[in-house]
Structures are given as structure tokens and as C-alpha cells.
Amino acid sequence: MSPAIRNDPATGRKLFATRAAKASGKISGKGYSIIADKALTTLPPPPPGAAFNAEEQRRYREYKEARVGAADYMAMEGDFARYLEDVYSASPVPREPLEDECEILVIGAGFGALLLWYRLMQAGFTDVRFCEKGGDVGGTWYWNRYPGIACDVESYSYLPLLEEMGHIPSMKFASGFEILEYCQKMAERFGFYDRSLFHTTVEETAWDEATGRWIVRTDRGDAMRARFVVLANGILTTPRLARIKGMKTFRGDAFHTSRWNYNIDLIDKRVGIIGTGATAVQVVPEIAKVVGALYVFQRTPSSIDVRDQRETTPAEYASWPHEPNWAVNRRERHALISAGRSALQANDDFLSGKIVDWKERKKHDRKLTPKEMIEVQLSTNFRIMEQIRSRVDAIVKDPKTAAALKPYYPYGCKRPTFHDEYLPTFNLAHVHLIDCAPSGVKKINERGVVHDGVEYPLDVLIYATGFEWMGTGTFNMIRGRDGRTLREKWEAEGTRTFLGMHSRGFPNLFIMNGPQGGGGQFNFTRVSEMHANYVVWALDMMRTKNVRSIDVTREAEDEYTRHCAEMDLLSAPLRDCISYYNGEGKAQPGSLAYYGGGERWHQRRIAAQEKMAPYIIDNKLGVEPHAEHR
Ligand code: NDP
């Protein structure tokens, strides 16, 4: 056996040492700065009398219609496959292929997998193996290491297992580099590395009815068997490029933000960045500090809300460790706000700029119908957007640039962003906003980007063009009972799941954070926790009942899928724009994230767990129960 694989003398199981070394010492950085200028960290009040009237609604509609059909993305294949290379780690650790069996095989080694491992350990499941494409843990935080990266959900509520780790993040919005280190510490502390196969991409996962096992094949030649497979590989994992004429001809350096190439020096260079989503909003202020000239190619402006970054205070460092479950409780308060209720009594400073509006919104003298509720929300939403637009005028000096930076769509229908340095960056003489609305950049040549007949020569071109949403490549290669892949099933029948966790015909497969499972929550860590707890409940129930396989009924899947569509349609006016959230305007209602569901997910989960009606549990496969549970 290679040194990467050894046998645990206590259990006889294989343990691994496949964590790759760091590729280069240059890969480091920080997230948001703390801004001294208080004017930049507060939203201006909404203009007096601001109302979402017919005129404003028409304006939103025109804005949306102008954007229809503009999105054109492509996978990083052929000449562009090099943009996918792992620039962060040294070569994969050599090891021989594995053809053995484990009880639970998890795809992914990010937050979801780390949380799941912790919960599985607690429940006594230890025969667990993780397959991860990257060279180390972290998932999103492994791949995304661009300058300025930080979490957009306050880190005290976002980082998992803070109490268990005895850790308090250093900033309210911790940098991505701090989060990655935290993931590594969790992995070290909880023995996660011993169970992980890094630089191992799962290529096929096929259900074998005869043995009641999944056969998992990887790009390292493995053909492992597992009773259970858990997909914990994220929802925004496959980077995409805008398809732009001539992009192959560009002679300068180019890369995608999720593979930031720190070997390319940006100092004093002419740099272009395509895209102005949540990533670019963090990148732009940071690289503007070093480049010679920066051209930001914008198709649709993001809403740039207040950040108000701060350090963790000495009082918090001192008191939180003595508050039982301080982070779990804080996360729950945060979830109340994301579910539309307040965490104000807890005196937390969430969503600083919007609390005043929230209070106004709550003053109703009778219970509103869902339609009335949406109307009230749209009005509140409009006032928040007016504040966001006023903020642009208050900060950005050039009126033409300010006009282009103002978004006209409901708050939240595109991923809201938060930054106190982004807008002021456009007052710098060497930073240029190139407004490419509504069609986006259409032409690149060997020297740079061409827009409206003007050529912008560049040394470096950065694609901040995002990721496939809810469309991980993994779905292409999970083959269920009837030989179809999950993707083929969903293409033929529409996305169909129960709780977003199961899809009928794929027994003993659990999907974490997938379509219809999460979303509609600011904080995906909370969704990961819900899902990890659910997986552990299911495995524990099966262990207790000595069950060999679990699937769901057609009725349960139909009902849940209908519910997702209804919730999506009901809340759709709040997301009435074109964005990746709604598949660029093309997705079937309820087929992507689980919008507007909130507590209803829990109601369905609890009913299912109590009555067991949605499940098909099978004791009759021609296989023995797993040795550990005989
Ligand atoms: P997005 O998909 O949000 O943004 C892609 C950008 O590329 C959009 O602005 C899009 O414009 C633009 N674009 C695409 N094609 C063209 C073109 N031809 N010309 C000009 N512009 C073009 O990707 P991001 O990487 O920014 O963010 C993805 C998600 O990752 C976020 O929404 C968020 O969920 C997550 N994220 C989280 C962070 C955090 O928590 N800290 C930080 C960063 C990202 P258009 O809007 O018109 O489609």
C-alpha cells in the first residue's frame, strides 16, 4: 500500500493521508476592510413618498424585458478546460485505486460534509468516506480565494460548530481565508482528513439492485461500494464562462474568479473584469488598490447594500464562551429575520440598514392574505431599493456612472450584495465602469474587450461570470434503479424530490443543499444543519429497524414537487427579474431552490418522520445488513 493509505489497527478500516500540499505561498489575502467613514456604512433614508406605483412597476418591467435572452453561458471545456485546473494545491498525492466497501460515501468536503461528519460521529456512524475534487477541505472556501473574499452572512451565524470548536471568528464578516483555515482546523480536530480522498472526482455512481450497494467510480480508478451515498457537493460548484465572440483569441492572461491565479501579477496592469455579481463586488475594490487601470464590464448592476464590517469586540470574546449554545441560538435568531421575523429583541445587529423598514412593515391591524402580504412586501422592497439607489447617488460623483450603477428590480431577486468600498471605487480616476446593458459583452479580440465600437486593451481579463445554480455535474452521473441519471430523470419529468433530500428511484441516496431542499434562507449553514440532521435521522432509523434501503413514494414526491411550484409561484413577484435564481427566466416554477417554504419544510419533515408514509423501506434485498449493524 502507498503511504497515502493505511489500516486502522482498531477497526481494520482504511484511513487516508491524501491532503495535498499548498501550491504556492502567494495564495493569501483578506476580506472586507473596516471603513472609518460612517456615511459609507449607513443607507440613506428612502425618498419621501416613495411608493411602488404603476409608473415604477412599469419601469421594473421594462428593465426586465430589455434583459430577456441576454444570458449565454458555456462550460469550461476544450481550450477553456485549463481555467478549471486546481491552482491552489500541489500535485495529487499518489495512491492506488480502491475497490473496497464503506457504509457511507459522501461526495464533497465543504461545510455540508464537515457538519455531516460531525453529526454522524455523534450518532456512532464511523465507516464514512469523503471524495473531494479539490486538494483540501473547504468546498466554496477552497475554490474561491479571490482578493476581498469574505462571507456575506455574518460569520457568528454562518460558521458551523463554533461552540464545539471553541472558536469565535475575528470579524463580523470573516474573510474567506479565515473560513478556509477554520475548515482545516475542523477537519484536523474531528479526524476528517483520515477519511478523505482528495483530488478524487466521482465520475459515476450507479445503484446495483442485486447487492443493494452504490458503485462509485472516480477519476483515480476507484470502484468503491457504499450502502449510502450523500451528495454534499454544493449548489454553485461548476464555474461557467460567458460565451463571447473572440474570447479564444485574447493574448493576455485570463482566469475565472473561482481559480484565482496569484502567479499573475496585477500591479500596475490594465485589468478588465466581466460581471458584477456578488463575487465582482468583493473583488473590484480590492484589486482597484493595485492595478494601473480597471475596466468593470457590467450587464446588470447589483444592489449594493451596507456592509458595516467590524471586528469582534473584547466583550464578545469574553462573554460568548460562557453563554451556552451562543452560536446556535444566534443562528436561530438570524433565521427568524430571514423568515421575516425579528431578532431585534436579542439586540443583534443583523441587516443593519433594513431594520427600520422591517418595523414599518410589521404594523398591520389584521392578518393579511398571502396576496396582500406580497403587495406589502413589494412596497417595502421598493423603499429599500430606493435607499439602495439613493446610496449610489450619494456616493458616486459622475452622474452617468451613478445612473448605470442603479438597479431597477425587486431587492433580492438577484443575489443582494453588501459592500462599503465598492461604490466609492468608481470615483477613482483609474477605475472605469463600462455599461454593457442589456446584452453584455459580445466581443473580445486579441488585445482586449470591444464594446460599442470601443476597444479596451487589457493585460489581464478576469471572468466573474459565476456558477451553474443547482446544476452540479454530479447529477449527470448518478444512475438510479432504472438506469437513468438524476439529470435525465429531471429533464424528462421536471425536478422532482421529496424534501429536496430524496429522489424516487435513487434509493439510499441523500441530497444535501440541492434543488428544492434549501434556498429561501440567507444562511446556507442552517440548511446544511437541517439536512445533516435529517440524514442522520434516516440512517439511525434504518439501523434501528434493520432496514436495507429507503426510497420515497410517487405520491410523496408528487405532493412535495407541487408544493415547491406553488410556493415559487406565490412568491415570484418578489423575484421578478432575470437572474440565475430563476434559471435566467426559463426555469419551471419550483424546479430550483425552495422559495418561500421556510417552516413548511419542517412541517412536512416532521409529519414524514412521525407517520413514515412517504417512505418505501425495504428489508428484502438479497444482501446481509452491514456488518456493523447486524
Ligand atoms: P453571478 O452569477 O452572480 O454573476 C455573474 C455576473 O456575470 C453577472 O453580473 C452577469 O450579469 C455577468 N455576465 C455574464 N455574462 C456577461 C456578459 N456577456 N457581459 C457582461 N456581464 C456578464 O456570479 P458570482 O460569482 O458573482 O456570484 C455567484 C454566487 O456566489 C453569488 O450569488 C453568491 O450566492 C455566491 N457568492 C457568495 C459570496 C459570499 O457569501 N461572500 C461572495 C461571492 C459569491 P447579469 O447580472 O446581467 O446576469
Short mmCIF file of N, CA, C and O and ligand atoms in Angstrom, two decimals, residues 32 67 72-73 141 146 149-153 236 240 242 244 257 274-280 282 297-300 414-415 436 439-442 464-467 580-581 584, ligand 1:
data_model
loop_
_atom_site.label_atom_id
_atom_site.label_comp_id
_atom_site.label_asym_id
_atom_site.label_seq_id
_atom_site.Cartn_x
_atom_site.Cartn_y
_atom_site.Cartn_z
N TYR A 32 -13.14 42.01 3.71
CA TYR A 32 -13.55 43.42 3.77
C TYR A 32 -12.72 44.20 4.78
O TYR A 32 -12.42 43.71 5.86
N ARG A 67 -33.65 42.75 -20.71
CA ARG A 67 -32.58 41.81 -20.35
C ARG A 67 -32.88 40.37 -20.83
O ARG A 67 -31.99 39.52 -20.82
N ASP A 72 -25.86 34.05 -21.90
CA ASP A 72 -25.34 33.00 -22.76
C ASP A 72 -24.05 32.49 -22.11
O ASP A 72 -23.02 33.15 -22.15
N TYR A 73 -24.16 31.34 -21.47
CA TYR A 73 -23.02 30.82 -20.72
C TYR A 73 -22.53 29.52 -21.35
O TYR A 73 -23.25 28.86 -22.08
N TRP A 141 -15.02 27.57 -0.09
CA TRP A 141 -13.93 28.37 0.50
C TRP A 141 -12.57 27.83 0.12
O TRP A 141 -11.55 28.46 0.38
N TYR A 146 -10.35 34.70 -4.04
CA TYR A 146 -10.03 35.96 -4.72
C TYR A 146 -9.78 37.07 -3.68
O TYR A 146 -10.25 36.98 -2.54
N ILE A 149 -12.31 38.38 -0.57
CA ILE A 149 -13.36 37.40 -0.28
C ILE A 149 -13.72 37.36 1.21
O ILE A 149 -12.84 37.35 2.07
N ALA A 150 -14.99 37.37 1.48
CA ALA A 150 -15.50 37.27 2.86
C ALA A 150 -16.91 36.71 2.78
O ALA A 150 -17.54 36.74 1.72
N CYS A 151 -17.40 36.22 3.93
CA CYS A 151 -18.78 35.73 3.89
C CYS A 151 -19.74 36.92 3.90
O CYS A 151 -19.43 37.98 4.44
N ASP A 152 -20.89 36.72 3.30
CA ASP A 152 -21.91 37.76 3.23
C ASP A 152 -22.98 37.56 4.30
O ASP A 152 -23.85 38.40 4.47
N VAL A 153 -22.93 36.43 4.97
CA VAL A 153 -23.80 36.19 6.12
C VAL A 153 -22.90 36.41 7.33
O VAL A 153 -21.75 36.00 7.31
N LEU A 236 -23.35 25.76 -6.07
CA LEU A 236 -22.73 26.71 -7.01
C LEU A 236 -21.29 26.24 -7.23
O LEU A 236 -20.35 26.94 -6.93
N ARG A 240 -18.81 28.80 -14.64
CA ARG A 240 -19.22 28.94 -16.04
C ARG A 240 -18.59 30.21 -16.62
O ARG A 240 -18.26 31.14 -15.88
N ALA A 242 -19.06 33.29 -19.62
CA ALA A 242 -19.95 33.90 -20.62
C ALA A 242 -19.40 33.49 -21.98
O ALA A 242 -18.19 33.42 -22.17
N ILE A 244 -18.51 34.50 -25.39
CA ILE A 244 -18.29 35.80 -26.04
C ILE A 244 -17.44 35.59 -27.29
O ILE A 244 -16.41 34.90 -27.24
N THR A 257 -12.79 33.80 -11.55
CA THR A 257 -12.57 34.18 -10.15
C THR A 257 -12.44 32.98 -9.21
O THR A 257 -11.80 33.09 -8.17
N ILE A 274 -15.24 40.95 -16.16
CA ILE A 274 -16.59 40.82 -16.76
C ILE A 274 -17.52 40.24 -15.71
O ILE A 274 -17.27 39.17 -15.16
N GLY A 275 -18.59 40.96 -15.40
CA GLY A 275 -19.55 40.50 -14.40
C GLY A 275 -19.51 41.41 -13.18
O GLY A 275 -18.45 41.93 -12.81
N THR A 276 -20.69 41.61 -12.59
CA THR A 276 -20.79 42.48 -11.41
C THR A 276 -21.71 41.83 -10.37
O THR A 276 -22.51 42.50 -9.72
N GLY A 277 -21.62 40.51 -10.22
CA GLY A 277 -22.37 39.80 -9.18
C GLY A 277 -21.64 39.89 -7.85
O GLY A 277 -20.72 40.70 -7.66
N ALA A 278 -22.06 39.04 -6.89
CA ALA A 278 -21.53 39.11 -5.52
C ALA A 278 -20.01 38.95 -5.49
O ALA A 278 -19.33 39.56 -4.66
N THR A 279 -19.46 38.16 -6.42
CA THR A 279 -18.01 37.97 -6.43
C THR A 279 -17.31 39.26 -6.85
O THR A 279 -16.41 39.75 -6.16
N ALA A 280 -17.72 39.81 -8.00
CA ALA A 280 -17.05 41.01 -8.51
C ALA A 280 -17.16 42.17 -7.52
O ALA A 280 -16.22 42.96 -7.37
N GLN A 282 -16.96 42.07 -4.42
CA GLN A 282 -15.89 41.94 -3.43
C GLN A 282 -14.51 42.14 -4.06
O GLN A 282 -13.60 42.68 -3.42
N PHE A 297 -16.84 45.56 -16.65
CA PHE A 297 -17.85 45.40 -17.70
C PHE A 297 -19.13 44.89 -17.06
O PHE A 297 -19.20 43.74 -16.60
N GLN A 298 -20.13 45.76 -17.01
CA GLN A 298 -21.37 45.46 -16.28
C GLN A 298 -22.55 45.27 -17.25
O GLN A 298 -22.78 46.10 -18.13
N ARG A 299 -23.27 44.14 -17.05
CA ARG A 299 -24.52 43.98 -17.80
C ARG A 299 -25.69 44.45 -16.94
O ARG A 299 -26.53 45.21 -17.39
N THR A 300 -25.74 43.96 -15.69
CA THR A 300 -26.82 44.37 -14.77
C THR A 300 -26.16 44.78 -13.45
O THR A 300 -25.35 44.01 -12.92
N LYS A 414 -32.13 39.35 -7.50
CA LYS A 414 -30.75 38.97 -7.78
C LYS A 414 -30.08 38.89 -6.43
O LYS A 414 -30.50 39.57 -5.50
N ARG A 415 -29.07 38.11 -6.30
CA ARG A 415 -28.38 37.96 -5.02
C ARG A 415 -28.00 39.33 -4.47
O ARG A 415 -27.21 40.04 -5.09
N CYS A 436 -22.63 47.75 -20.23
CA CYS A 436 -22.90 46.91 -21.41
C CYS A 436 -24.35 46.44 -21.41
O CYS A 436 -24.67 45.41 -22.03
N SER A 439 -27.26 43.75 -23.20
CA SER A 439 -26.84 42.48 -23.81
C SER A 439 -25.55 41.92 -23.22
O SER A 439 -25.27 40.73 -23.34
N GLY A 440 -24.74 42.76 -22.56
CA GLY A 440 -23.46 42.29 -22.03
C GLY A 440 -22.35 42.37 -23.06
O GLY A 440 -22.58 42.78 -24.20
N VAL A 441 -21.16 41.96 -22.63
CA VAL A 441 -20.01 41.97 -23.54
C VAL A 441 -20.25 40.96 -24.65
O VAL A 441 -20.63 39.82 -24.38
N LYS A 442 -20.04 41.37 -25.88
CA LYS A 442 -20.31 40.48 -27.02
C LYS A 442 -19.04 40.18 -27.81
O LYS A 442 -19.04 39.31 -28.68
N ALA A 464 -15.75 37.09 -13.97
CA ALA A 464 -16.52 36.96 -12.71
C ALA A 464 -17.93 36.58 -13.12
O ALA A 464 -18.91 37.24 -12.78
N THR A 465 -18.02 35.50 -13.88
CA THR A 465 -19.28 35.16 -14.55
C THR A 465 -20.04 34.03 -13.85
O THR A 465 -20.98 33.48 -14.41
N GLY A 466 -19.61 33.68 -12.64
CA GLY A 466 -20.46 32.86 -11.79
C GLY A 466 -20.40 31.36 -12.03
O GLY A 466 -19.45 30.82 -12.61
N PHE A 467 -21.47 30.71 -11.59
CA PHE A 467 -21.53 29.24 -11.49
C PHE A 467 -22.89 28.76 -11.93
O PHE A 467 -23.87 29.50 -11.87
N TYR A 580 -29.84 34.18 -12.16
CA TYR A 580 -29.61 32.73 -12.12
C TYR A 580 -30.60 32.06 -11.18
O TYR A 580 -30.88 30.86 -11.32
N TYR A 581 -31.15 32.80 -10.21
CA TYR A 581 -32.12 32.20 -9.28
C TYR A 581 -33.31 31.58 -10.03
O TYR A 581 -33.89 30.61 -9.56
N GLU A 584 -32.34 32.22 -15.35
CA GLU A 584 -32.35 33.31 -16.34
C GLU A 584 -33.75 33.45 -16.94
O GLU A 584 -33.92 33.71 -18.12
P1 NDP B 1 -23.14 35.71 -10.67
O1 NDP B 1 -23.76 34.65 -11.47
O2 NDP B 1 -23.91 36.31 -9.58
O3 NDP B 1 -22.64 36.88 -11.57
C1 NDP B 1 -22.21 36.69 -12.89
C2 NDP B 1 -22.08 38.06 -13.48
O4 NDP B 1 -21.60 37.94 -14.81
C3 NDP B 1 -23.41 38.80 -13.55
O5 NDP B 1 -23.20 40.12 -13.15
C4 NDP B 1 -23.77 38.70 -15.03
O6 NDP B 1 -24.61 39.72 -15.46
C5 NDP B 1 -22.38 38.83 -15.60
N1 NDP B 1 -22.26 38.47 -17.01
C6 NDP B 1 -22.47 37.27 -17.59
N2 NDP B 1 -22.26 37.32 -18.91
C7 NDP B 1 -21.89 38.60 -19.16
C8 NDP B 1 -21.53 39.27 -20.34
N3 NDP B 1 -21.51 38.67 -21.53
N4 NDP B 1 -21.19 40.57 -20.23
C9 NDP B 1 -21.21 41.20 -19.04
N5 NDP B 1 -21.54 40.61 -17.90
C10 NDP B 1 -21.88 39.32 -17.97
O7 NDP B 1 -21.75 35.10 -10.12
P2 NDP B 1 -20.89 35.48 -8.83
O8 NDP B 1 -19.66 34.65 -8.90
O9 NDP B 1 -20.74 36.93 -8.70
O10 NDP B 1 -21.77 35.01 -7.63
C11 NDP B 1 -22.32 33.72 -7.62
C12 NDP B 1 -22.89 33.42 -6.26
O11 NDP B 1 -21.86 33.00 -5.40
C13 NDP B 1 -23.50 34.58 -5.53
O12 NDP B 1 -24.75 34.92 -5.98
C14 NDP B 1 -23.49 34.08 -4.13
O13 NDP B 1 -24.55 33.21 -3.88
C15 NDP B 1 -22.18 33.36 -4.10
N6 NDP B 1 -21.18 34.27 -3.54
C16 NDP B 1 -21.20 34.43 -2.20
C17 NDP B 1 -20.32 35.27 -1.62
C18 NDP B 1 -20.31 35.41 -0.16
O14 NDP B 1 -21.13 34.94 0.57
N7 NDP B 1 -19.34 36.06 0.33
C19 NDP B 1 -19.36 36.05 -2.38
C20 NDP B 1 -19.41 35.80 -3.78
C21 NDP B 1 -20.30 34.95 -4.33
P3 NDP B 1 -26.21 39.65 -15.23
O15 NDP B 1 -26.44 40.07 -13.83
O16 NDP B 1 -26.78 40.56 -16.23
O17 NDP B 1 -26.62 38.24 -15.48
#
